Coordinates of C-alpha atoms in Angstrom, one line a residue:
Chain A
M1 CA -24.7 13.3 -1.6
S2 CA -27.5 15.7 -1.2
D3 CA -29.1 15.3 -4.7
G4 CA -32.0 13.0 -4.9
G5 CA -31.3 11.9 -8.4
G6 CA -28.3 9.9 -9.5
E7 CA -27.8 8.4 -6.1
S8 CA -26.3 5.2 -7.5
G9 CA -24.0 7.2 -9.8
R10 CA -22.8 9.2 -6.9
E11 CA -22.2 6.1 -4.9
F12 CA -19.6 5.1 -7.4
D13 CA -17.9 8.5 -6.9
R14 CA -18.3 8.3 -3.3
G15 CA -16.9 4.9 -3.2
T16 CA -13.8 5.8 -5.2
K17 CA -13.2 8.9 -3.2
R18 CA -13.7 7.1 0.1
K19 CA -11.2 4.4 -0.7
S20 CA -8.4 6.8 -0.5
S21 CA -9.5 8.5 2.7
D22 CA -10.5 5.5 4.7
R23 CA -8.0 3.7 6.7
D24 CA -9.0 0.4 5.3
F25 CA -10.1 -1.0 2.1
P26 CA -12.7 -3.3 3.7
Q27 CA -14.0 -0.4 5.7
A28 CA -14.7 1.5 2.5
I29 CA -16.4 -1.4 0.9
A30 CA -18.6 -1.8 4.0
K31 CA -19.5 1.8 3.7
I32 CA -20.7 1.4 0.2
A33 CA -22.7 -1.6 1.0
V34 CA -24.3 0.0 4.0
A35 CA -25.1 3.1 1.9
Q36 CA -26.8 0.9 -0.7
I37 CA -28.9 -0.8 1.9
C38 CA -29.9 2.4 3.5
E39 CA -30.9 3.8 0.1
S40 CA -33.1 0.9 -0.5
A41 CA -34.7 1.5 2.9
G42 CA -35.7 5.0 1.8
F43 CA -32.9 7.4 2.7
Q44 CA -31.9 9.9 0.2
G45 CA -28.8 11.3 1.8
F46 CA -26.4 10.6 4.6
Q47 CA -24.3 12.4 7.0
Q48 CA -20.7 11.4 6.8
S49 CA -20.4 10.6 10.4
A50 CA -23.6 8.7 10.5
L51 CA -22.6 6.5 7.6
E52 CA -19.2 5.8 9.1
T53 CA -20.8 4.9 12.4
L54 CA -23.2 2.6 10.9
S55 CA -20.6 0.9 8.7
E56 CA -18.5 0.4 11.8
V57 CA -21.4 -1.1 13.6
V58 CA -22.0 -3.5 10.7
V59 CA -18.4 -4.6 10.7
R60 CA -18.6 -5.3 14.4
Y61 CA -21.7 -7.2 13.9
I62 CA -20.1 -9.5 11.4
R63 CA -17.1 -10.0 13.6
E64 CA -19.2 -10.6 16.6
L65 CA -21.3 -13.2 14.8
G66 CA -18.1 -14.9 13.6
K67 CA -16.6 -14.9 17.0
T68 CA -19.7 -16.3 18.7
A69 CA -20.1 -19.0 16.0
H70 CA -16.5 -19.9 16.4
T71 CA -16.9 -20.2 20.2
Y72 CA -19.8 -22.5 19.8
A73 CA -17.9 -24.7 17.4
N74 CA -15.0 -24.9 19.9
S75 CA -17.4 -25.8 22.6
A76 CA -18.5 -28.7 20.5
C77 CA -14.9 -29.8 20.0
R78 CA -14.8 -28.6 16.4
T79 CA -12.6 -26.1 14.6
E80 CA -14.9 -25.6 11.6
C81 CA -18.2 -23.9 12.1
N82 CA -21.4 -25.2 10.7
I83 CA -24.9 -23.9 10.3
F84 CA -25.9 -24.5 13.9
D85 CA -23.1 -22.5 15.2
I86 CA -24.2 -19.6 13.1
I87 CA -27.8 -20.0 14.2
Q88 CA -26.7 -20.0 17.8
G89 CA -24.7 -16.9 17.2
L90 CA -27.6 -15.2 15.6
E91 CA -29.7 -16.0 18.5
D92 CA -27.2 -14.5 20.9
L93 CA -27.1 -11.3 18.9
A94 CA -30.8 -11.1 18.5
S95 CA -31.6 -11.9 22.1
L96 CA -31.5 -8.2 22.9
Q97 CA -34.1 -7.4 20.3
G98 CA -36.0 -10.6 20.8
F99 CA -37.3 -13.1 18.3
S100 CA -40.1 -15.5 18.4
G101 CA -39.4 -18.6 20.3
A102 CA -36.6 -17.1 22.3
S103 CA -38.0 -18.4 25.5
D104 CA -38.1 -22.0 24.4
S105 CA -35.2 -23.6 25.9
D106 CA -35.3 -26.9 24.0
H107 CA -36.3 -25.9 20.6
C108 CA -34.5 -27.3 17.6
L109 CA -32.1 -24.9 16.1
A110 CA -33.2 -25.5 12.6
G111 CA -36.5 -24.0 13.4
S112 CA -35.2 -21.0 15.2
G113 CA -37.1 -17.8 15.1
T114 CA -34.1 -16.0 13.8
V115 CA -33.9 -18.3 10.8
R116 CA -37.5 -17.8 10.1
E117 CA -37.1 -14.1 10.2
I118 CA -34.2 -14.3 7.8
V119 CA -36.1 -16.5 5.4
Q120 CA -38.9 -14.0 5.5
Y121 CA -36.6 -11.2 4.9
V122 CA -35.1 -12.9 1.9
S123 CA -38.4 -13.6 0.4
E124 CA -39.6 -10.0 0.8
A125 CA -36.6 -7.9 0.2
E126 CA -35.4 -7.1 -3.3
E127 CA -32.0 -8.2 -4.3
I128 CA -29.5 -5.4 -4.5
P129 CA -26.1 -6.6 -5.7
F130 CA -23.1 -4.7 -4.6
A131 CA -22.2 -1.7 -6.7
H132 CA -18.7 -2.7 -7.5
S133 CA -16.9 -5.9 -8.2
V134 CA -14.7 -6.7 -5.3
P135 CA -11.4 -8.3 -5.8
H136 CA -10.3 -11.0 -3.5
F137 CA -8.5 -9.5 -0.6
P138 CA -6.3 -9.3 1.4
V139 CA -3.9 -9.6 -1.5
I140 CA -1.0 -11.8 -0.5
R141 CA 2.2 -10.8 -2.2
D142 CA 4.7 -13.3 -3.1
R143 CA 7.7 -12.8 -0.9
K144 CA 11.0 -13.5 -2.5
Q145 CA 12.5 -16.0 -0.1
T146 CA 16.2 -15.9 0.6
P147 CA 17.6 -19.0 -1.0
S148 CA 19.1 -21.5 1.2
F149 CA 22.6 -22.7 1.2
L150 CA 21.5 -25.8 -0.7
Q151 CA 19.8 -23.8 -3.4
I152 CA 22.7 -21.6 -4.2
G153 CA 25.2 -24.4 -3.8
E154 CA 27.2 -22.7 -1.2
E155 CA 28.9 -24.4 1.7
P156 CA 27.8 -23.1 5.0
P157 CA 30.6 -21.4 6.8
G158 CA 30.4 -23.6 9.8
D159 CA 29.6 -27.1 10.7
H160 CA 26.9 -26.0 13.1
I161 CA 24.9 -24.4 10.3
P162 CA 22.7 -26.8 8.3
D163 CA 22.5 -26.2 4.6
W164 CA 18.8 -25.8 4.4
L165 CA 18.9 -22.6 6.2
P166 CA 18.9 -19.3 4.2
A167 CA 22.2 -18.2 3.0
F168 CA 24.2 -15.4 4.5
P169 CA 24.1 -12.0 2.7
D170 CA 27.1 -11.0 0.6
P171 CA 30.0 -9.7 2.6
Q172 CA 30.0 -6.5 0.7
T173 CA 26.8 -5.6 2.4
Y174 CA 28.2 -5.5 5.9
V175 CA 31.9 -5.5 5.8
H176 CA 33.5 -2.1 6.3
S177 CA 36.1 -1.8 3.7
P178 CA 39.3 -0.3 5.0
V179 CA 40.3 1.4 1.8
L180 CA 40.0 4.9 3.1
N181 CA 42.5 4.4 5.8
E182 CA 45.2 3.2 3.6
R183 CA 45.7 6.4 1.7
G184 CA 48.9 7.7 3.1
A185 CA 50.7 9.1 6.1
D186 CA 48.2 11.9 6.7
P187 CA 44.8 11.1 5.4
C188 CA 43.3 14.0 7.1
A189 CA 45.3 16.4 5.0
G190 CA 44.2 14.9 1.8
N191 CA 40.5 15.0 2.8
I192 CA 40.8 18.5 4.1
E193 CA 42.6 19.7 1.0
Q194 CA 39.9 18.2 -1.1
A195 CA 37.2 19.8 1.0
R196 CA 38.9 23.1 1.0
Q197 CA 39.2 23.2 -2.8
H198 CA 35.6 22.1 -3.2
K199 CA 34.4 24.7 -0.8
K200 CA 36.5 27.3 -2.5
A201 CA 34.8 26.5 -5.8
E202 CA 31.5 26.7 -4.1
W203 CA 32.3 30.0 -2.5
S204 CA 33.5 31.4 -5.7
L205 CA 30.2 30.6 -7.3
L206 CA 28.3 31.9 -4.3
N207 CA 30.3 35.1 -4.4
L208 CA 29.5 35.6 -8.0
Q209 CA 25.9 35.1 -7.3
Q210 CA 26.0 37.5 -4.4
Q211 CA 27.8 40.1 -6.3
L212 CA 25.4 39.9 -9.1
A213 CA 22.6 40.2 -6.7
C214 CA 23.9 42.9 -4.5
N215 CA 25.6 46.1 -5.3
G216 CA 29.3 46.5 -5.1
L217 CA 29.5 47.9 -1.6
E218 CA 27.7 45.1 -0.2
G219 CA 29.8 42.4 -1.5
P220 CA 29.6 39.5 0.8
S221 CA 32.3 39.1 3.2
M222 CA 33.2 35.6 2.8
I223 CA 35.0 33.3 4.9
D224 CA 37.7 31.5 3.1
P225 CA 36.8 27.9 3.2
G226 CA 39.9 27.5 5.2
D227 CA 43.3 26.3 4.9
A228 CA 44.3 22.8 5.4
A229 CA 46.4 23.8 8.3
K230 CA 43.6 25.6 9.9
A231 CA 41.1 22.9 9.4
R232 CA 43.5 20.3 10.7
R233 CA 44.1 22.3 13.7
A234 CA 40.4 22.6 14.1
A235 CA 40.1 18.9 13.9
E236 CA 42.7 18.4 16.4
T237 CA 41.5 20.9 19.0
N238 CA 37.8 20.7 18.8
P239 CA 36.1 17.5 17.8
F240 CA 32.7 19.1 17.2
L241 CA 34.2 21.4 14.7
S242 CA 35.8 18.7 12.8
A243 CA 32.4 17.3 12.0
P244 CA 31.2 17.2 8.4
L245 CA 31.3 20.6 7.0
H246 CA 28.3 21.9 5.3
F247 CA 28.2 24.0 2.3
G248 CA 30.2 27.0 2.9
E249 CA 30.9 26.2 6.4
K250 CA 34.1 27.2 7.8
G251 CA 35.3 24.6 10.2
V252 CA 36.8 26.1 13.2
S253 CA 36.8 29.7 12.4
P254 CA 39.5 32.1 13.1
V255 CA 39.1 32.3 16.8
F256 CA 42.0 30.3 17.9
L257 CA 45.3 31.6 16.9
P258 CA 46.4 34.8 15.4
A259 CA 48.8 32.9 13.2
K260 CA 45.9 31.5 11.4
L261 CA 44.6 34.8 10.5
S262 CA 47.3 35.5 8.1
N263 CA 45.8 33.0 5.9
E264 CA 42.3 34.3 6.3
A265 CA 40.5 36.2 3.6
V266 CA 38.5 39.1 4.6
V267 CA 36.4 39.7 1.6
E268 CA 36.6 37.5 -1.2
N269 CA 35.5 38.6 -4.5
Q270 CA 35.8 36.6 -7.6
A271 CA 39.2 38.0 -8.4
G272 CA 40.9 36.4 -5.6
E273 CA 41.4 36.3 -2.0
N274 CA 42.1 39.5 -0.2
H275 CA 43.9 39.3 2.9
A276 CA 43.2 42.2 5.0
V277 CA 45.0 40.5 7.7
A278 CA 46.6 42.8 10.0
N279 CA 43.5 44.6 11.0
H280 CA 41.8 41.6 12.0
V281 CA 44.3 39.9 14.2
S282 CA 43.6 42.0 17.2
V283 CA 40.0 42.2 16.6
L284 CA 39.6 38.5 16.6
E285 CA 41.9 38.2 19.6
T286 CA 39.6 40.5 21.4
F287 CA 36.6 38.7 20.4
A288 CA 38.0 35.3 20.9
P289 CA 36.5 34.4 24.2
A290 CA 33.1 35.7 23.2
I291 CA 33.3 33.9 19.9
E292 CA 34.2 30.7 21.5
L293 CA 31.3 31.1 23.9
M294 CA 29.0 31.9 21.0
K295 CA 30.3 29.1 18.9
S296 CA 29.8 26.6 21.5
R297 CA 26.1 27.5 21.4
S298 CA 25.6 28.0 17.8
C299 CA 25.1 25.6 15.0
E300 CA 25.4 25.8 11.3
S301 CA 22.5 27.0 9.3
E302 CA 22.3 27.9 5.8
E303 CA 19.9 30.6 6.6
G304 CA 22.2 32.2 9.0
R305 CA 24.9 32.1 6.5
K306 CA 22.9 33.7 3.9
K307 CA 21.6 36.3 6.2
V308 CA 25.1 37.0 7.3
L309 CA 26.3 37.4 3.8
S310 CA 23.5 39.5 2.6
N311 CA 23.8 41.9 5.4
Q312 CA 27.3 43.0 4.6
R313 CA 29.3 41.2 7.1
P314 CA 32.4 43.2 7.7
A315 CA 35.9 41.9 7.7
V316 CA 35.4 40.1 11.0
Q317 CA 35.6 36.6 10.0
F318 CA 34.2 34.5 12.7
K319 CA 30.9 33.0 11.8
I320 CA 27.9 34.4 13.4
E321 CA 25.3 31.9 12.9
I322 CA 21.9 31.6 14.2
G323 CA 22.3 28.8 16.5
K324 CA 19.7 29.7 19.0
K325 CA 17.5 32.6 18.3
S326 CA 18.4 34.4 21.5
T327 CA 22.0 34.6 20.7
G328 CA 21.6 34.8 17.0
T329 CA 19.4 37.9 17.0
A330 CA 21.8 39.7 19.2
L331 CA 24.7 38.8 17.1
D332 CA 24.2 38.2 13.5
L333 CA 23.2 41.4 11.9
S334 CA 25.0 43.7 14.2
F335 CA 28.0 44.4 12.2
Q336 CA 26.8 47.2 10.3
N337 CA 28.3 50.6 10.5
K338 CA 25.7 51.9 12.7
D339 CA 25.6 48.9 15.0
V340 CA 28.9 49.2 16.6
E341 CA 27.1 50.0 19.8
K342 CA 25.4 46.7 19.6
I343 CA 28.7 45.1 19.5
T344 CA 29.8 46.9 22.5
S345 CA 26.7 46.0 24.4
W346 CA 27.1 42.4 23.4
F347 CA 30.5 42.3 24.7
G348 CA 29.4 44.1 27.7
K349 CA 27.2 41.2 28.4
D350 CA 30.2 39.0 28.3
N351 CA 32.3 41.2 30.4
E352 CA 35.0 42.1 28.0
K353 CA 37.7 44.4 29.0
D354 CA 37.0 48.0 28.3
D355 CA 40.2 49.0 26.6
K356 CA 40.1 46.0 24.3
K357 CA 36.5 46.9 23.5
R358 CA 37.5 50.3 22.5
R359 CA 40.2 49.0 20.4
A360 CA 37.9 46.5 18.8
E361 CA 35.5 49.2 18.0
K362 CA 38.1 51.3 16.4
I363 CA 39.4 48.4 14.4
L364 CA 35.9 47.5 13.3
K365 CA 35.3 50.9 12.1
E366 CA 38.4 50.8 10.1
S367 CA 37.5 47.4 8.7
M368 CA 34.1 48.6 7.6
K369 CA 35.9 50.8 5.2
N370 CA 38.0 48.0 4.0
P371 CA 35.3 46.0 2.2
Q372 CA 34.6 49.0 0.2
E373 CA 38.2 49.4 -0.8
L374 CA 38.6 45.8 -1.5
A375 CA 35.5 45.5 -3.5
Q376 CA 36.7 48.1 -5.8
L377 CA 39.7 46.1 -6.7
Chain B
M1 CA -45.3 -41.5 20.9
N2 CA -47.5 -39.3 19.0
Q3 CA -45.9 -36.3 20.3
N4 CA -42.5 -37.6 19.4
Q5 CA -43.7 -38.4 16.0
G6 CA -45.1 -35.0 15.7
G7 CA -41.9 -33.6 17.0
N8 CA -39.9 -35.6 14.5
D9 CA -42.1 -34.4 11.7
A10 CA -41.7 -30.8 12.8
R11 CA -38.0 -31.3 13.0
H12 CA -37.8 -32.7 9.5
D13 CA -39.8 -29.8 8.3
D14 CA -37.5 -27.4 9.9
D15 CA -34.5 -29.2 8.5
S16 CA -35.9 -29.3 5.1
A17 CA -36.9 -25.7 5.3
L18 CA -33.4 -24.9 6.3
S19 CA -31.8 -26.8 3.6
D20 CA -34.1 -25.3 1.1
F21 CA -33.3 -21.9 2.3
L22 CA -29.7 -22.5 2.1
A23 CA -30.1 -23.8 -1.4
S24 CA -32.0 -20.6 -2.3
L25 CA -29.2 -18.6 -0.9
V26 CA -26.9 -19.6 -3.6
D27 CA -29.0 -17.7 -6.1
Y28 CA -29.6 -14.7 -3.9
T29 CA -26.8 -12.1 -4.0
P30 CA -26.7 -10.2 -0.8
T31 CA -25.7 -6.5 -1.0
I32 CA -22.8 -7.1 1.3
P33 CA -20.2 -8.8 -0.8
D34 CA -18.9 -12.2 0.1
E35 CA -15.3 -11.2 0.1
L36 CA -15.9 -8.6 2.8
V37 CA -17.8 -11.0 5.0
E38 CA -15.2 -13.7 4.5
H39 CA -12.5 -11.2 5.5
Y40 CA -14.1 -10.2 8.7
L41 CA -15.2 -13.7 9.6
A42 CA -11.6 -14.8 9.1
K43 CA -10.4 -12.1 11.4
S44 CA -12.6 -13.5 14.2
G45 CA -11.6 -17.1 13.7
F46 CA -14.6 -18.3 11.8
Q47 CA -13.6 -21.1 9.5
C48 CA -15.9 -22.6 6.9
P49 CA -15.4 -23.4 3.3
D50 CA -19.1 -23.4 2.6
V51 CA -20.3 -20.4 0.7
R52 CA -23.8 -20.8 1.8
L53 CA -22.9 -20.1 5.3
I54 CA -21.1 -17.0 4.2
R55 CA -24.2 -15.9 2.4
L56 CA -26.2 -16.6 5.5
V57 CA -24.1 -14.3 7.6
A58 CA -24.3 -11.7 4.9
V59 CA -28.0 -11.9 4.7
A60 CA -28.3 -11.7 8.4
T61 CA -26.2 -8.6 8.5
Q62 CA -28.2 -7.1 5.7
K63 CA -31.4 -7.7 7.6
F64 CA -29.9 -6.1 10.7
V65 CA -28.9 -3.0 8.7
T66 CA -32.3 -2.8 7.1
E67 CA -33.9 -2.9 10.4
V68 CA -31.7 -0.2 11.9
A69 CA -32.2 2.0 8.8
S70 CA -35.9 1.6 8.9
D71 CA -36.0 2.6 12.5
A72 CA -33.9 5.6 11.8
L73 CA -36.1 6.5 8.9
Q74 CA -39.1 6.4 11.1
Q75 CA -37.3 8.7 13.6
C76 CA -36.4 11.1 10.7
K77 CA -40.0 11.2 9.4
A78 CA -41.4 11.7 12.9
R79 CA -39.1 14.6 13.4
Q80 CA -39.9 16.2 10.1
S81 CA -43.6 15.9 10.6
A82 CA -43.2 17.4 14.1
V83 CA -41.3 20.3 12.8
V84 CA -43.3 21.0 9.8
K85 CA -46.7 21.2 11.6
D86 CA -47.0 24.9 11.1
K87 CA -45.6 25.4 7.6
R88 CA -47.3 23.4 5.0
D89 CA -45.2 24.5 2.1
K90 CA -42.0 23.4 3.8
Q91 CA -43.4 19.9 3.8
Q92 CA -43.3 19.7 0.1
K93 CA -39.9 21.2 -0.2
D94 CA -38.1 19.3 2.6
K95 CA -38.8 15.8 1.5
R96 CA -35.1 14.9 1.7
L97 CA -34.5 12.2 4.1
I98 CA -31.1 12.3 5.4
L99 CA -29.6 9.8 7.8
T100 CA -28.3 11.8 10.7
M101 CA -26.4 10.9 13.8
E102 CA -29.3 11.7 16.0
D103 CA -31.7 9.3 14.3
L104 CA -29.1 6.7 14.1
S105 CA -28.2 6.8 17.7
K106 CA -31.8 6.6 18.7
A107 CA -32.3 3.6 16.4
L108 CA -29.2 1.9 17.5
R109 CA -30.0 2.3 21.2
E110 CA -32.7 -0.4 20.9
Y111 CA -30.1 -2.8 19.5
G112 CA -27.8 -2.3 22.4
V113 CA -25.4 0.0 20.6
N114 CA -24.9 3.2 22.4
V115 CA -23.6 5.9 20.1
K116 CA -23.0 9.3 21.6
H117 CA -22.4 12.1 19.1
Q118 CA -21.1 15.5 19.6
E119 CA -23.6 18.3 19.5
Y120 CA -21.5 20.4 17.2
F121 CA -17.9 21.2 16.4
A122 CA -17.4 24.8 16.3
D123 CA -15.0 24.7 13.4
S124 CA -17.0 26.1 10.5
P125 CA -19.5 28.8 10.1
S126 CA -22.3 26.4 9.5
S127 CA -21.8 24.4 12.7
G128 CA -24.7 24.2 15.0
M129 CA -27.3 24.6 12.3
D130 CA -30.2 22.4 11.7
P131 CA -28.8 19.2 10.2
A132 CA -31.6 18.9 7.7
S133 CA -30.6 22.1 6.0
K134 CA -27.0 21.2 6.0
D135 CA -26.1 19.5 2.8
E136 CA -23.2 17.1 2.8

């Protein structure tokens, strides 16, 4: 905008660039027109804000003129405006500035000072056509009308509905098909089984990926996607946990019953599931209340999972996800070998029993060794 | 009687002048395109199928803008000459006439439009500098 030369060329660029950034197409066109007029007045450059302000003022001028003319037409019991309405509108708008003959109360409108000024302006000013060709706007799109009952030859479903009204949409669009509920005696089991197998496959892939990424010792401790029994139990006991399961999410997690734990995999490598079960029963028993507390506060997050995995989760299988940062940070990465103290402190917060804590620590330490052993398998 | 006749003649002249003017408007292409004017007039309820009236509104608007721009130009030139009194060489260099918010607000104030502009926004290193030197 600052170069003196090529002003008109730049206006083309400015116009095209502006069209995308302005909120309205007509506003952009007004800017271009105003810029052209100002250029003919002698300006060589504009400030953006000044140009925008002036174009807004111009738009308001046009609208004000139209409104005033329309008001005068309505006052004269007409709906269409004519030249005299416009002249009166012009006089109203120019009354601040003043024009010759403004004080005459009974002058003929045709000889108004404003008109004379405009005539003079037209005769003097050079004609500057608009820089672009403007399409007719606003563009009215053809809306596809919903056909009426008559048009599609359908009988309206009730006597109270005339046939010239639009037809109803197809039933498929709004009727809930009951197919899913008719599968068998225990639909949940089927779904859960499918979900379990699907997740198992996903977890296998994830495991492979993880193992390729990490070294052997740090094989991810994975949670078995879960048994049908477990998940079902989860669905029954806790409605939140039976909600749609995300990738790799384990529904309820091993908190509830020790019996479940026998089905739980500690560390899953690609070979198969390893059930280091016995060690974990008591651990999870111990941790159960705290885990429930934590679980009630936490939500699923992929990030949390991945973090968990990559940080060598030990055999303890309950999910430690980053639900809220405050709990997450305290929990999620603390199951390293060196962080047993953290565990104790965490449990200290929740007022766990001391002997159980000690037992838990011992078992944890033992289980830390387990992933190493298992990974070697 | 004579007065009336004189008045009638004057009115006829006015009418004829007006109709002539309107006829001439058909040839004249105002800078503001007709579609734009029609759009905004339609928004305010103005209904008229006659293209000459649209052109009249467009020409009136153009005249308004020209007046505002010329006032702003005068302000700009006055400021430049006031600044450049001491340095003659700057006068040759700094011929660029840029429409700034300052000049525009002063010019618009006479037309009843009060535009208040921020002095500066401290969001870039060049804020607060002399607007004439700031290229945009």
